[in-house]
PDB file of N, CA, C and O in Angstrom:
ATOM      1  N   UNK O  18       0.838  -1.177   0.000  1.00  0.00           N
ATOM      2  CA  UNK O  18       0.000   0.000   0.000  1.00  0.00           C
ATOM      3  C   UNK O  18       0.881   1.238   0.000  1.00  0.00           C
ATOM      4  O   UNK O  18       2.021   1.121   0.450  1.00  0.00           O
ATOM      5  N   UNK O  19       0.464   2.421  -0.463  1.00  0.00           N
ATOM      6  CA  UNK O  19       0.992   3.561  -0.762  1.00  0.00           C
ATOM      7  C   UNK O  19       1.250   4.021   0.896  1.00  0.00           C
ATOM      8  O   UNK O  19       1.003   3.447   1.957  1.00  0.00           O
ATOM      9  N   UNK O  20       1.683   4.948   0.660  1.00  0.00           N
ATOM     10  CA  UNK O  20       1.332   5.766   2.916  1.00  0.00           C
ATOM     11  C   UNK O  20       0.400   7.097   2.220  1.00  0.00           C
ATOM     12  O   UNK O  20       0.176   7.964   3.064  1.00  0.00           O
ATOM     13  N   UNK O  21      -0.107   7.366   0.995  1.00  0.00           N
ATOM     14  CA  UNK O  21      -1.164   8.335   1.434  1.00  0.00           C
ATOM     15  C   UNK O  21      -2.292   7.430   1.557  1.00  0.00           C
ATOM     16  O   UNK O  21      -3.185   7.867   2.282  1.00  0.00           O
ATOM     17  N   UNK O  22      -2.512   6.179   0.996  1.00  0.00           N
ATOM     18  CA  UNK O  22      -3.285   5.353   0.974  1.00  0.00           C
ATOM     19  C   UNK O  22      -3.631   4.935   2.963  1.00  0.00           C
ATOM     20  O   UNK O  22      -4.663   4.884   3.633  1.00  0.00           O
ATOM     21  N   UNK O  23      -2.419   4.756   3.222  1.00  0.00           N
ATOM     22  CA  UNK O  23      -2.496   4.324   4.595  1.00  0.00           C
ATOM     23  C   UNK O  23      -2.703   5.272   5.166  1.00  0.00           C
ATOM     24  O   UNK O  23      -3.429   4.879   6.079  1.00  0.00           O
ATOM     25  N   UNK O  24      -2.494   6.921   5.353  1.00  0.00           N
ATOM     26  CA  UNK O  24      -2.988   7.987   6.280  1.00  0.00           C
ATOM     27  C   UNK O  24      -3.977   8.138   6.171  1.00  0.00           C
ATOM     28  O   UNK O  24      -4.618   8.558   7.134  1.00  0.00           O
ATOM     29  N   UNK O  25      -4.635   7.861   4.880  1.00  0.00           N
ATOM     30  CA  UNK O  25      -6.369   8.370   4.941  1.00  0.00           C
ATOM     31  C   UNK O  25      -6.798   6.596   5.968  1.00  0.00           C
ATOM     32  O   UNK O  25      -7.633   6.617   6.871  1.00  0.00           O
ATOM     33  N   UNK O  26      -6.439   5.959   5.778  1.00  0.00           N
ATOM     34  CA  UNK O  26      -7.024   4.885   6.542  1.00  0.00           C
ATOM     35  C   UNK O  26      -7.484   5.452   8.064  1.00  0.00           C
ATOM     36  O   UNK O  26      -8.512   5.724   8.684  1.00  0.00           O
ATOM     37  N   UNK O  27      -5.531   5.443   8.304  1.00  0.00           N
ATOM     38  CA  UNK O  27      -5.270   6.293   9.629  1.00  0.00           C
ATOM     39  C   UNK O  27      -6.524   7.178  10.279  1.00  0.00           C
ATOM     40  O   UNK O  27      -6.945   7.085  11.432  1.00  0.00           O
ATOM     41  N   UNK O  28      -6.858   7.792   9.548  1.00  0.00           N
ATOM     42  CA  UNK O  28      -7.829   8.982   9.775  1.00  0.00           C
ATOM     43  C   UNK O  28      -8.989   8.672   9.456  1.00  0.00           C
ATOM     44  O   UNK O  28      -9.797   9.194  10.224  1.00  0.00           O
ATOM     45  N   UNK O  29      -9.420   8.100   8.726  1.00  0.00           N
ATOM     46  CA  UNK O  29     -10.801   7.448   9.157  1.00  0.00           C
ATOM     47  C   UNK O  29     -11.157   6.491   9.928  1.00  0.00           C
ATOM     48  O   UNK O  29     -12.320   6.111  10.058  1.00  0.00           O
ATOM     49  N   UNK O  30     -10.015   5.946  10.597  1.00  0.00           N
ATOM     50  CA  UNK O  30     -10.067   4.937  11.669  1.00  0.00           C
ATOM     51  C   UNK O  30     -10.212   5.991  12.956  1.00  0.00           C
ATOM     52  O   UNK O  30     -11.036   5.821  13.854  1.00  0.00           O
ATOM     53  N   UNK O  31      -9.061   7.362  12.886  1.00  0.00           N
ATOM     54  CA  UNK O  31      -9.262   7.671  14.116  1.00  0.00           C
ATOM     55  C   UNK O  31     -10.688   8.542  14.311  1.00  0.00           C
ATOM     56  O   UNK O  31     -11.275   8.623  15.390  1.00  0.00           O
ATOM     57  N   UNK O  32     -11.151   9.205  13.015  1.00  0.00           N
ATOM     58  CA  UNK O  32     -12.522   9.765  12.942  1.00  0.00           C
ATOM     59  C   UNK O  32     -13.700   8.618  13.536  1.00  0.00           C
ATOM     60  O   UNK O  32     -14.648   9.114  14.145  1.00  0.00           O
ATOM     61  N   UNK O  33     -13.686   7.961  13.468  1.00  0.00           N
ATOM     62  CA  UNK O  33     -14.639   6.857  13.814  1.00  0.00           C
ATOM     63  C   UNK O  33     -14.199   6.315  15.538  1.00  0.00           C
ATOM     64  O   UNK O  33     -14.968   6.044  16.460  1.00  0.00           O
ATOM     65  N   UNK O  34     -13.594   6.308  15.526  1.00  0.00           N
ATOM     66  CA  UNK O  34     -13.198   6.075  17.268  1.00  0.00           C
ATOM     67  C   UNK O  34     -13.633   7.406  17.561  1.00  0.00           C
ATOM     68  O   UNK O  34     -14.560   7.362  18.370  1.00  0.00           O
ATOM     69  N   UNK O  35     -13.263   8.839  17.148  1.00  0.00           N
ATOM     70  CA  UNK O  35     -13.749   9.685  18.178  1.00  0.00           C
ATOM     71  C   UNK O  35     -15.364   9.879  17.934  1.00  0.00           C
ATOM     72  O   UNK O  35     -16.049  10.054  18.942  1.00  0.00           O
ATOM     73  N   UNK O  36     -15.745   9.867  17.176  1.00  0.00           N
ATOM     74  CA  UNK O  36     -17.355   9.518  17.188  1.00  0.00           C
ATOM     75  C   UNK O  36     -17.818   8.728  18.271  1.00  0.00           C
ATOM     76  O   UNK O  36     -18.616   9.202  19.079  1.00  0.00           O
ATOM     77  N   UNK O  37     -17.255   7.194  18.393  1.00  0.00           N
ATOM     78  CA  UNK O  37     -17.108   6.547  19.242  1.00  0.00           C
ATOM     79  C   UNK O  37     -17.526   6.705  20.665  1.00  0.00           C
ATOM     80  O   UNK O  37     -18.422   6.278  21.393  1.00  0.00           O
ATOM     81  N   UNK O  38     -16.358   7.609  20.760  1.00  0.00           N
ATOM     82  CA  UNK O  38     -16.124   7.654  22.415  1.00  0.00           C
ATOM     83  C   UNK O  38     -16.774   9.254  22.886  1.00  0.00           C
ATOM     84  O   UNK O  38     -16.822   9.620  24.060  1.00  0.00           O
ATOM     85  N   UNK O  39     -17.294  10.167  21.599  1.00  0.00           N
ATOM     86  CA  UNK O  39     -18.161  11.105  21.801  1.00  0.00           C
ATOM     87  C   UNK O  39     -19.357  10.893  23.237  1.00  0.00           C
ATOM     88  O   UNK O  39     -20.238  10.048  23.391  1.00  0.00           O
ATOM     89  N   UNK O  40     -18.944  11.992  24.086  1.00  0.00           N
ATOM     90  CA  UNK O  40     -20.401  12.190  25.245  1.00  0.00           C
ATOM     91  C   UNK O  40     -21.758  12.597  24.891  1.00  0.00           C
ATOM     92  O   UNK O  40     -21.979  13.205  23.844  1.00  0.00           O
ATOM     93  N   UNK O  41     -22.758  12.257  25.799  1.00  0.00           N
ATOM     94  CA  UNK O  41     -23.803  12.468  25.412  1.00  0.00           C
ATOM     95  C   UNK O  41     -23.943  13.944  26.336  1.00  0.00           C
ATOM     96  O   UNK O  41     -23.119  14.199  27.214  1.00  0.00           O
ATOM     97  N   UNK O  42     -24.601  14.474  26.151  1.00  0.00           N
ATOM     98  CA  UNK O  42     -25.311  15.881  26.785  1.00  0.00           C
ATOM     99  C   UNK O  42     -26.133  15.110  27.542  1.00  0.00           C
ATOM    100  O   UNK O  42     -26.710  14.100  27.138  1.00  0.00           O
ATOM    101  N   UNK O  43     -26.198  15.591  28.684  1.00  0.00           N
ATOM    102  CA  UNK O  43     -28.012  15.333  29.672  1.00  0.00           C
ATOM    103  C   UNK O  43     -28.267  17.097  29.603  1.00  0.00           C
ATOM    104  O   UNK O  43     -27.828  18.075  30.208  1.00  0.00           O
ATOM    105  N   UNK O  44     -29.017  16.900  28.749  1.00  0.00           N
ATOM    106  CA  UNK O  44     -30.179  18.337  28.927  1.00  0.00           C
ATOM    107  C   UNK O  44     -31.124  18.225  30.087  1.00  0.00           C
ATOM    108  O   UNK O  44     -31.289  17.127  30.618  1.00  0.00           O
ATOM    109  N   UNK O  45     -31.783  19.345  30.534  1.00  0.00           N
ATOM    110  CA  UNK O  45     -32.371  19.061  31.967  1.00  0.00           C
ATOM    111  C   UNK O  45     -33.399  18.907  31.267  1.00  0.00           C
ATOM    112  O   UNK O  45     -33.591  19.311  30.120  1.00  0.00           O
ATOM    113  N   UNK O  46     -34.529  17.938  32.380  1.00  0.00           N
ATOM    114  CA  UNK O  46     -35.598  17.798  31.867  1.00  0.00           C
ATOM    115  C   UNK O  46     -36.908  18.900  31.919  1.00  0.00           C
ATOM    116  O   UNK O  46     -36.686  19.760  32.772  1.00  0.00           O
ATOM    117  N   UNK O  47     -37.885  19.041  31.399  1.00  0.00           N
ATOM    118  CA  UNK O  47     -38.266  20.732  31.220  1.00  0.00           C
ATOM    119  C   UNK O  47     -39.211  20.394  32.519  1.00  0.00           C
ATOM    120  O   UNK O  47     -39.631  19.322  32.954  1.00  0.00           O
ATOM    121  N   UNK O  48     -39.378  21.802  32.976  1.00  0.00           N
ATOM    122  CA  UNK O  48     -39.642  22.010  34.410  1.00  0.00           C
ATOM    123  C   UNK O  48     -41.371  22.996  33.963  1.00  0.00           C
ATOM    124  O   UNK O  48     -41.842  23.670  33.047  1.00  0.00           O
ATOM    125  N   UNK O  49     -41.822  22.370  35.576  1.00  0.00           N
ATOM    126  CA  UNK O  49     -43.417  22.785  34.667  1.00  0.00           C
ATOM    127  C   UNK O  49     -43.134  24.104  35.761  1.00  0.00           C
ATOM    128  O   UNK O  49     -42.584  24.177  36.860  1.00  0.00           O
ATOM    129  N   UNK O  50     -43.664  24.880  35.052  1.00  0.00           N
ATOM    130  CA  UNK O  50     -43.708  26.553  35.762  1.00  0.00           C
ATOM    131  C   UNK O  50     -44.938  26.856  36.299  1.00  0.00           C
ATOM    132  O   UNK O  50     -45.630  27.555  35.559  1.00  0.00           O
ATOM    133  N   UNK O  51     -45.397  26.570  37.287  1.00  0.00           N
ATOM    134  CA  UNK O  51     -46.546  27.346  38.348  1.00  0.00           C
ATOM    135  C   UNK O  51     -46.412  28.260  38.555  1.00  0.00           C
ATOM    136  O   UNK O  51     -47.397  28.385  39.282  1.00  0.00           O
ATOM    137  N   UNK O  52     -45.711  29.752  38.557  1.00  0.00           N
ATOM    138  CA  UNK O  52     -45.521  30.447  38.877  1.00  0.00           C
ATOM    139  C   UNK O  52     -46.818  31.358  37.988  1.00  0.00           C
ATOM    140  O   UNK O  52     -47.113  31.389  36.793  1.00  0.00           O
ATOM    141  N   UNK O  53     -47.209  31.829  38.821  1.00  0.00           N
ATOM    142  CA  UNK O  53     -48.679  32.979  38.673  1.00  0.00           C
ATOM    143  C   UNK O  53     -48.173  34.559  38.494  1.00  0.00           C
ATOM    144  O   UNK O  53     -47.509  34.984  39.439  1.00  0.00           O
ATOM    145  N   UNK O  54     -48.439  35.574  37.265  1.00  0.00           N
ATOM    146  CA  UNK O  54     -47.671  36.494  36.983  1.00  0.00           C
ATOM    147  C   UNK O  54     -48.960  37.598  36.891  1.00  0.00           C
ATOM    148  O   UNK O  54     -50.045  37.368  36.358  1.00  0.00           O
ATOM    149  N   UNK O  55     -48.569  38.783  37.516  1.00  0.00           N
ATOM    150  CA  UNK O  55     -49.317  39.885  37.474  1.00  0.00           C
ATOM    151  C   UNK O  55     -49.269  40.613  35.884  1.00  0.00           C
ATOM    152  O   UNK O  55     -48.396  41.372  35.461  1.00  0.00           O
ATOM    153  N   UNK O  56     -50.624  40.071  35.091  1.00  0.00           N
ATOM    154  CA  UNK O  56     -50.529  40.826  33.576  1.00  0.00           C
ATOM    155  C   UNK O  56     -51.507  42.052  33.604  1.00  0.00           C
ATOM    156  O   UNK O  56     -52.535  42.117  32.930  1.00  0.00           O
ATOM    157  N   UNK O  57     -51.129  42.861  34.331  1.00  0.00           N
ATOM    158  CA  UNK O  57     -51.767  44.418  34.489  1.00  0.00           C
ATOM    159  C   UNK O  57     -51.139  44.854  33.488  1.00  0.00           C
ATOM    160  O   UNK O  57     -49.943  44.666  33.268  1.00  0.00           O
ATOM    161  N   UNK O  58     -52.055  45.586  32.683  1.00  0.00           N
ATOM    162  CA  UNK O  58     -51.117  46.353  31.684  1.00  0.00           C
ATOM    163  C   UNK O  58     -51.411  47.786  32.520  1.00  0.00           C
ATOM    164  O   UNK O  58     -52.323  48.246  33.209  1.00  0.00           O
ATOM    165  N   UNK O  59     -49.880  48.278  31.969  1.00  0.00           N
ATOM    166  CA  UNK O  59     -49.612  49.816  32.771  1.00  0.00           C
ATOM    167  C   UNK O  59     -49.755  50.572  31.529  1.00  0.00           C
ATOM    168  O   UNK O  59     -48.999  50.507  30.560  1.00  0.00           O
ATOM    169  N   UNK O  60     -51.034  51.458  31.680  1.00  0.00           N
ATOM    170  CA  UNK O  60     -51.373  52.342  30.544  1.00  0.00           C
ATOM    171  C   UNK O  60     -50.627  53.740  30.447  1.00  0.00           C
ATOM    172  O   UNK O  60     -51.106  54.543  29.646  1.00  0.00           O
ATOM    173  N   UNK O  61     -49.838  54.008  30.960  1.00  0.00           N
ATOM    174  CA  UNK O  61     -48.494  55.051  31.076  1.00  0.00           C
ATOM    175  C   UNK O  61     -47.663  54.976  30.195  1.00  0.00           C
ATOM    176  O   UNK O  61     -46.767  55.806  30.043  1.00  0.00           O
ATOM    177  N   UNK O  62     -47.901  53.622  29.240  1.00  0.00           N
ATOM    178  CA  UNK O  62     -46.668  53.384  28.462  1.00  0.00           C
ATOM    179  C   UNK O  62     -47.506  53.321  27.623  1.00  0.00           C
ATOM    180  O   UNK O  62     -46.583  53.217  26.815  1.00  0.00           O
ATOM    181  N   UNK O  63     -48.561  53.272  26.878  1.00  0.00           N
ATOM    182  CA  UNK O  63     -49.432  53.781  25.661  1.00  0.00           C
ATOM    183  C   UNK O  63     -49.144  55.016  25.435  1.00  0.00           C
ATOM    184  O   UNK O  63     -49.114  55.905  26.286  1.00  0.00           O
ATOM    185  N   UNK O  64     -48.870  55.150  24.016  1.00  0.00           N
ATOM    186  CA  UNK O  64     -49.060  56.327  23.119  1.00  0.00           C
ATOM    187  C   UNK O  64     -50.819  56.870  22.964  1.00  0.00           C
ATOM    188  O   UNK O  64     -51.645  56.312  22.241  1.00  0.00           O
ATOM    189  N   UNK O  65     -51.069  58.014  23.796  1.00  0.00           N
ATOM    190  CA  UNK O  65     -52.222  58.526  23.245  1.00  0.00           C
ATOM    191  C   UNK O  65     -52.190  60.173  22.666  1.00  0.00           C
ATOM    192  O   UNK O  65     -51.488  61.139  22.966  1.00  0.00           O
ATOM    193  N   UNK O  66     -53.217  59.988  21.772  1.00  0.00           N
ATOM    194  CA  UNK O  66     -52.679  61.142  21.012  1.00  0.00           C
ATOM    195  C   UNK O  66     -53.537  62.329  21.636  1.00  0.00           C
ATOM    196  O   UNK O  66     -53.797  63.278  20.896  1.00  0.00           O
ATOM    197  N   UNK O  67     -54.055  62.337  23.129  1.00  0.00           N
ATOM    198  CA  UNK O  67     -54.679  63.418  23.763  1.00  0.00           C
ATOM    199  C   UNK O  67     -53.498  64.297  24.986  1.00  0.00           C
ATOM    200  O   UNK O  67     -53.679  65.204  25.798  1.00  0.00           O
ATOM    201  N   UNK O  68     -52.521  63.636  24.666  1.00  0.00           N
ATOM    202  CA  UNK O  68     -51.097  64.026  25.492  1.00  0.00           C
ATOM    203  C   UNK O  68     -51.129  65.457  24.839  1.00  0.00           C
ATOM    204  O   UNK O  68     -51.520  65.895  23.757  1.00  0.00           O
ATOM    205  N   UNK O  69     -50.486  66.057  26.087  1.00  0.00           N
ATOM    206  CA  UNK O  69     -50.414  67.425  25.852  1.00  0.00           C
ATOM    207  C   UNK O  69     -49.167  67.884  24.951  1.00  0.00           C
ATOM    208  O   UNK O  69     -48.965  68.824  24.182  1.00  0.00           O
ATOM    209  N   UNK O  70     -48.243  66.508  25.515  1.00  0.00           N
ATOM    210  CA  UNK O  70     -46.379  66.321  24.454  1.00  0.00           C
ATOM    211  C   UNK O  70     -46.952  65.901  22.682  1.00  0.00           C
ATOM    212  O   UNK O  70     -46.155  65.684  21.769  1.00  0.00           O
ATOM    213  N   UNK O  71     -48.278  65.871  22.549  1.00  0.00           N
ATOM    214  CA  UNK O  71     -48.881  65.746  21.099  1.00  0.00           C
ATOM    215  C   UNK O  71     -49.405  66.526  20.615  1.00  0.00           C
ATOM    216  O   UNK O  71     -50.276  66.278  19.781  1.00  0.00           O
ATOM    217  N   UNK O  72     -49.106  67.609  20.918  1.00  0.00           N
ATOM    218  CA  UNK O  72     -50.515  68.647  20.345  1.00  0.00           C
ATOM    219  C   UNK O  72     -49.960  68.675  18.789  1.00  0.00           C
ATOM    220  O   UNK O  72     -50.909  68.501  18.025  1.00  0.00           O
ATOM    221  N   UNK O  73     -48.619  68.854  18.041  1.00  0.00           N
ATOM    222  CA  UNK O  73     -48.478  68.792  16.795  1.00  0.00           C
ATOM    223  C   UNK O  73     -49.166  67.500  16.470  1.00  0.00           C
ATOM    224  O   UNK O  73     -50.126  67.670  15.718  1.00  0.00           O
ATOM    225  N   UNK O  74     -48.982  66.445  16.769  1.00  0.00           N
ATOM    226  CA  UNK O  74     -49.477  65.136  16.074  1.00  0.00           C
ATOM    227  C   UNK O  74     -50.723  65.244  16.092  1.00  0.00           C
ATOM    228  O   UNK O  74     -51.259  64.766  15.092  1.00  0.00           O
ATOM    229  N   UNK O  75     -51.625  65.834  17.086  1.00  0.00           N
ATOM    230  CA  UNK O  75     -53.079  65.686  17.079  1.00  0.00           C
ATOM    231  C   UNK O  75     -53.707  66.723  16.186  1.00  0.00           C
ATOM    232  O   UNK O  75     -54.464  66.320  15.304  1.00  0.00           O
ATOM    233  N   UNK O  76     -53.595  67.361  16.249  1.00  0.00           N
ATOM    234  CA  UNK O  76     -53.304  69.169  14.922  1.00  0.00           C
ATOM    235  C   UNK O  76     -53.352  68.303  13.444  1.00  0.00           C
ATOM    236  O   UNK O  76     -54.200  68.704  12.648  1.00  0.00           O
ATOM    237  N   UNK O  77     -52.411  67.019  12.975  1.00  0.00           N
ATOM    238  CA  UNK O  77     -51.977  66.485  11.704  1.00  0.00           C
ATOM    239  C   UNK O  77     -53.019  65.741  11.613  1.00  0.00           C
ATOM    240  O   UNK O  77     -53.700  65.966  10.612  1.00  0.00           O
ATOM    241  N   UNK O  78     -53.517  64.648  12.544  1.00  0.00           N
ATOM    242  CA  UNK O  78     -54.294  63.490  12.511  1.00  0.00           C
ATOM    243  C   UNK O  78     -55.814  64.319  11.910  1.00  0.00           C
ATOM    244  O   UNK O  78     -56.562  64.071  10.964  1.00  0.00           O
ATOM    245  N   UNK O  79     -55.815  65.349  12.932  1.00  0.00           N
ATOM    246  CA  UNK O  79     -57.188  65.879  12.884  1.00  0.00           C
ATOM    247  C   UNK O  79     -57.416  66.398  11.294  1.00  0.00           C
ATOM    248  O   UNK O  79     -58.344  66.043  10.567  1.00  0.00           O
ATOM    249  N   UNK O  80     -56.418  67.254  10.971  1.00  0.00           N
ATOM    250  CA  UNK O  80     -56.251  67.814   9.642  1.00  0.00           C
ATOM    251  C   UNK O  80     -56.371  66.542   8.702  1.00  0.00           C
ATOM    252  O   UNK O  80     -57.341  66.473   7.947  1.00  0.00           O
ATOM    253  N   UNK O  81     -55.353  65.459   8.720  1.00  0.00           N
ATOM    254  CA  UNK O  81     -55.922  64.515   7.378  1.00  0.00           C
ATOM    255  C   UNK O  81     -57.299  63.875   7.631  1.00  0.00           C
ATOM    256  O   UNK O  81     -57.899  63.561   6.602  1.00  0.00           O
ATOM    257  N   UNK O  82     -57.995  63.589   8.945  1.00  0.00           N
ATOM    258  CA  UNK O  82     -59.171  63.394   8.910  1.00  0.00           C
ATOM    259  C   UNK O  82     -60.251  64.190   8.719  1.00  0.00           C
ATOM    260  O   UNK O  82     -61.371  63.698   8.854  1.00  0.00           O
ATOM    261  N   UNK O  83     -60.108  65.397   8.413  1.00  0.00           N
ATOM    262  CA  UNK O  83     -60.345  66.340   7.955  1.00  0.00           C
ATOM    263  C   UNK O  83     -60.708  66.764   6.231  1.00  0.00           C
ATOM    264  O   UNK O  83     -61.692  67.297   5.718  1.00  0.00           O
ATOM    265  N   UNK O  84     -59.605  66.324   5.747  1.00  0.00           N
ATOM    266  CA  UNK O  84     -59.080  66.357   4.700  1.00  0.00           C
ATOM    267  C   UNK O  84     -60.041  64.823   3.557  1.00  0.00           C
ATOM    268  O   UNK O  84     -60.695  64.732   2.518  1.00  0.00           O
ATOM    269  N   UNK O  85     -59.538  63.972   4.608  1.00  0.00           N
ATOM    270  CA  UNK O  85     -60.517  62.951   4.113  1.00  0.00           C
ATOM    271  C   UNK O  85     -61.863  62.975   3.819  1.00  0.00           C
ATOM    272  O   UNK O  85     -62.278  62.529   2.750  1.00  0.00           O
ATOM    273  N   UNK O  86     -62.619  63.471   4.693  1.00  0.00           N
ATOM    274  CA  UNK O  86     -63.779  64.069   4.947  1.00  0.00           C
ATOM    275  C   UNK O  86     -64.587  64.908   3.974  1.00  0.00           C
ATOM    276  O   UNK O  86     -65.729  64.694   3.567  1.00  0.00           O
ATOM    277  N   UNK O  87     -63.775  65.889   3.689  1.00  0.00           N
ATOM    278  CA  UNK O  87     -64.085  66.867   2.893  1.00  0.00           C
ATOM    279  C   UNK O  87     -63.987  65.997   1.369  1.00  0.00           C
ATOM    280  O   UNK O  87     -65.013  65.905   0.694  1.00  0.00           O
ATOM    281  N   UNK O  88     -62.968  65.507   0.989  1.00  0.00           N
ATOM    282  CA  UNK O  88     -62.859  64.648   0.055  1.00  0.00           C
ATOM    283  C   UNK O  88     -63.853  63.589  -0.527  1.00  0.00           C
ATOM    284  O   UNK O  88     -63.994  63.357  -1.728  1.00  0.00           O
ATOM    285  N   UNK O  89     -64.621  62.890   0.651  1.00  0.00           N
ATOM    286  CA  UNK O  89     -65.567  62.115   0.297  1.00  0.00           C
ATOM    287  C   UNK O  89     -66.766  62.933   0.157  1.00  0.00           C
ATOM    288  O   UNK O  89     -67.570  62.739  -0.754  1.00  0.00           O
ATOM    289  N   UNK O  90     -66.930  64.007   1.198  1.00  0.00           N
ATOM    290  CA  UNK O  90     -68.296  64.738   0.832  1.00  0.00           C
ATOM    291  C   UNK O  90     -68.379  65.500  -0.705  1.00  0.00           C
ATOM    292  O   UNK O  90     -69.387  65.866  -1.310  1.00  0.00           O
ATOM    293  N   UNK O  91     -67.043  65.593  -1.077  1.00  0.00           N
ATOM    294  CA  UNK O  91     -67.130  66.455  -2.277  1.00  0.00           C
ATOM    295  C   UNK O  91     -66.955  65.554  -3.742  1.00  0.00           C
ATOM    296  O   UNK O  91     -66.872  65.850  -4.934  1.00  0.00           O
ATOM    297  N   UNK O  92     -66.950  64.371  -2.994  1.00  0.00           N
ATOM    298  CA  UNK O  92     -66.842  63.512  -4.384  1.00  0.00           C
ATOM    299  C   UNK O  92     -68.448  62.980  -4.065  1.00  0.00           C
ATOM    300  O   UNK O  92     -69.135  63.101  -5.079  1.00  0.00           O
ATOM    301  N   UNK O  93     -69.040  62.543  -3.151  1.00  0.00           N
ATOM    302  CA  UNK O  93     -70.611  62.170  -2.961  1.00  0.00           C
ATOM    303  C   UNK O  93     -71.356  63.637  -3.860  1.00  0.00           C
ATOM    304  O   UNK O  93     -72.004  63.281  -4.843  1.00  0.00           O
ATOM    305  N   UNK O  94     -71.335  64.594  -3.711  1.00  0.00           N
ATOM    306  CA  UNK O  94     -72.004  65.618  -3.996  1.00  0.00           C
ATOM    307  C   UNK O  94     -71.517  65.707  -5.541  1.00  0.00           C
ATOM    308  O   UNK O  94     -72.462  66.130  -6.207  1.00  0.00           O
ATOM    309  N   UNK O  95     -70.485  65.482  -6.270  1.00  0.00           N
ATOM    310  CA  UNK O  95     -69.721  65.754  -7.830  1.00  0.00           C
ATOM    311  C   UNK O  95     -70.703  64.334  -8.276  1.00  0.00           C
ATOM    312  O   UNK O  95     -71.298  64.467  -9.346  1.00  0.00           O
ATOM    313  N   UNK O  96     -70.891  63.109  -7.597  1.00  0.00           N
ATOM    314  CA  UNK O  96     -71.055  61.850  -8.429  1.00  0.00           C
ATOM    315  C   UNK O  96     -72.419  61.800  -8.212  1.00  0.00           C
ATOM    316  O   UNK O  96     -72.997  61.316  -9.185  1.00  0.00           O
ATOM    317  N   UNK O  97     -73.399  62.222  -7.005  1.00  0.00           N
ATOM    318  CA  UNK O  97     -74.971  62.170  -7.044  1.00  0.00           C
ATOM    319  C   UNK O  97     -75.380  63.347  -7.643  1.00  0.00           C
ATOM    320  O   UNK O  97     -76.388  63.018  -8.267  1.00  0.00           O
ATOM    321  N   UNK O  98     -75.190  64.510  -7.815  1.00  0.00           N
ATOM    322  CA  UNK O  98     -75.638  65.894  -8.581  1.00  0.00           C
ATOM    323  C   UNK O  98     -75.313  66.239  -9.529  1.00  0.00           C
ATOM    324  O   UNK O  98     -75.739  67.303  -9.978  1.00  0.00           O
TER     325      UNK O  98
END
């Protein structure tokens, strides 16, 4: 036999032994959770757009709903008359 012939042997002999003698993991086994959790939602952390730190945003909202508005009344009145 050649010796590159024999190193690949070499090495797939020793690849296969360390497979071999490879450990197993113990993963823990899953744990049941009783634990009871307070789901209050804290409304302090909602965005509302009646905040006084909104008056530009509420000014915009109002204006494109506004805008919308006028838009449909003036296309109802162009398409029935």
């Amino acid at each position: 036999m050649s010796s590159e012939l024999h190193k690949y042997i070499e090495t797939a002999i020793d690849k296969k032994q360390k497979i071999l003698n490879a450990e197993v993991f113990n993963f823990p086994s899953e744990k049941k959770l009783n634990e009871t959790k307070n789901f209050a939602i804290d409304t302090y952390k909602f965005w509302e757009i009646n905040d006084k730190s909104n008056g530009d945003q509420l000014k915009a909202v109002t204006g494109i709903c506004l805008m919308f508005g006028a838009l449909v009344l003036m296309g109802l009145y162009s398409n029935f008359l």
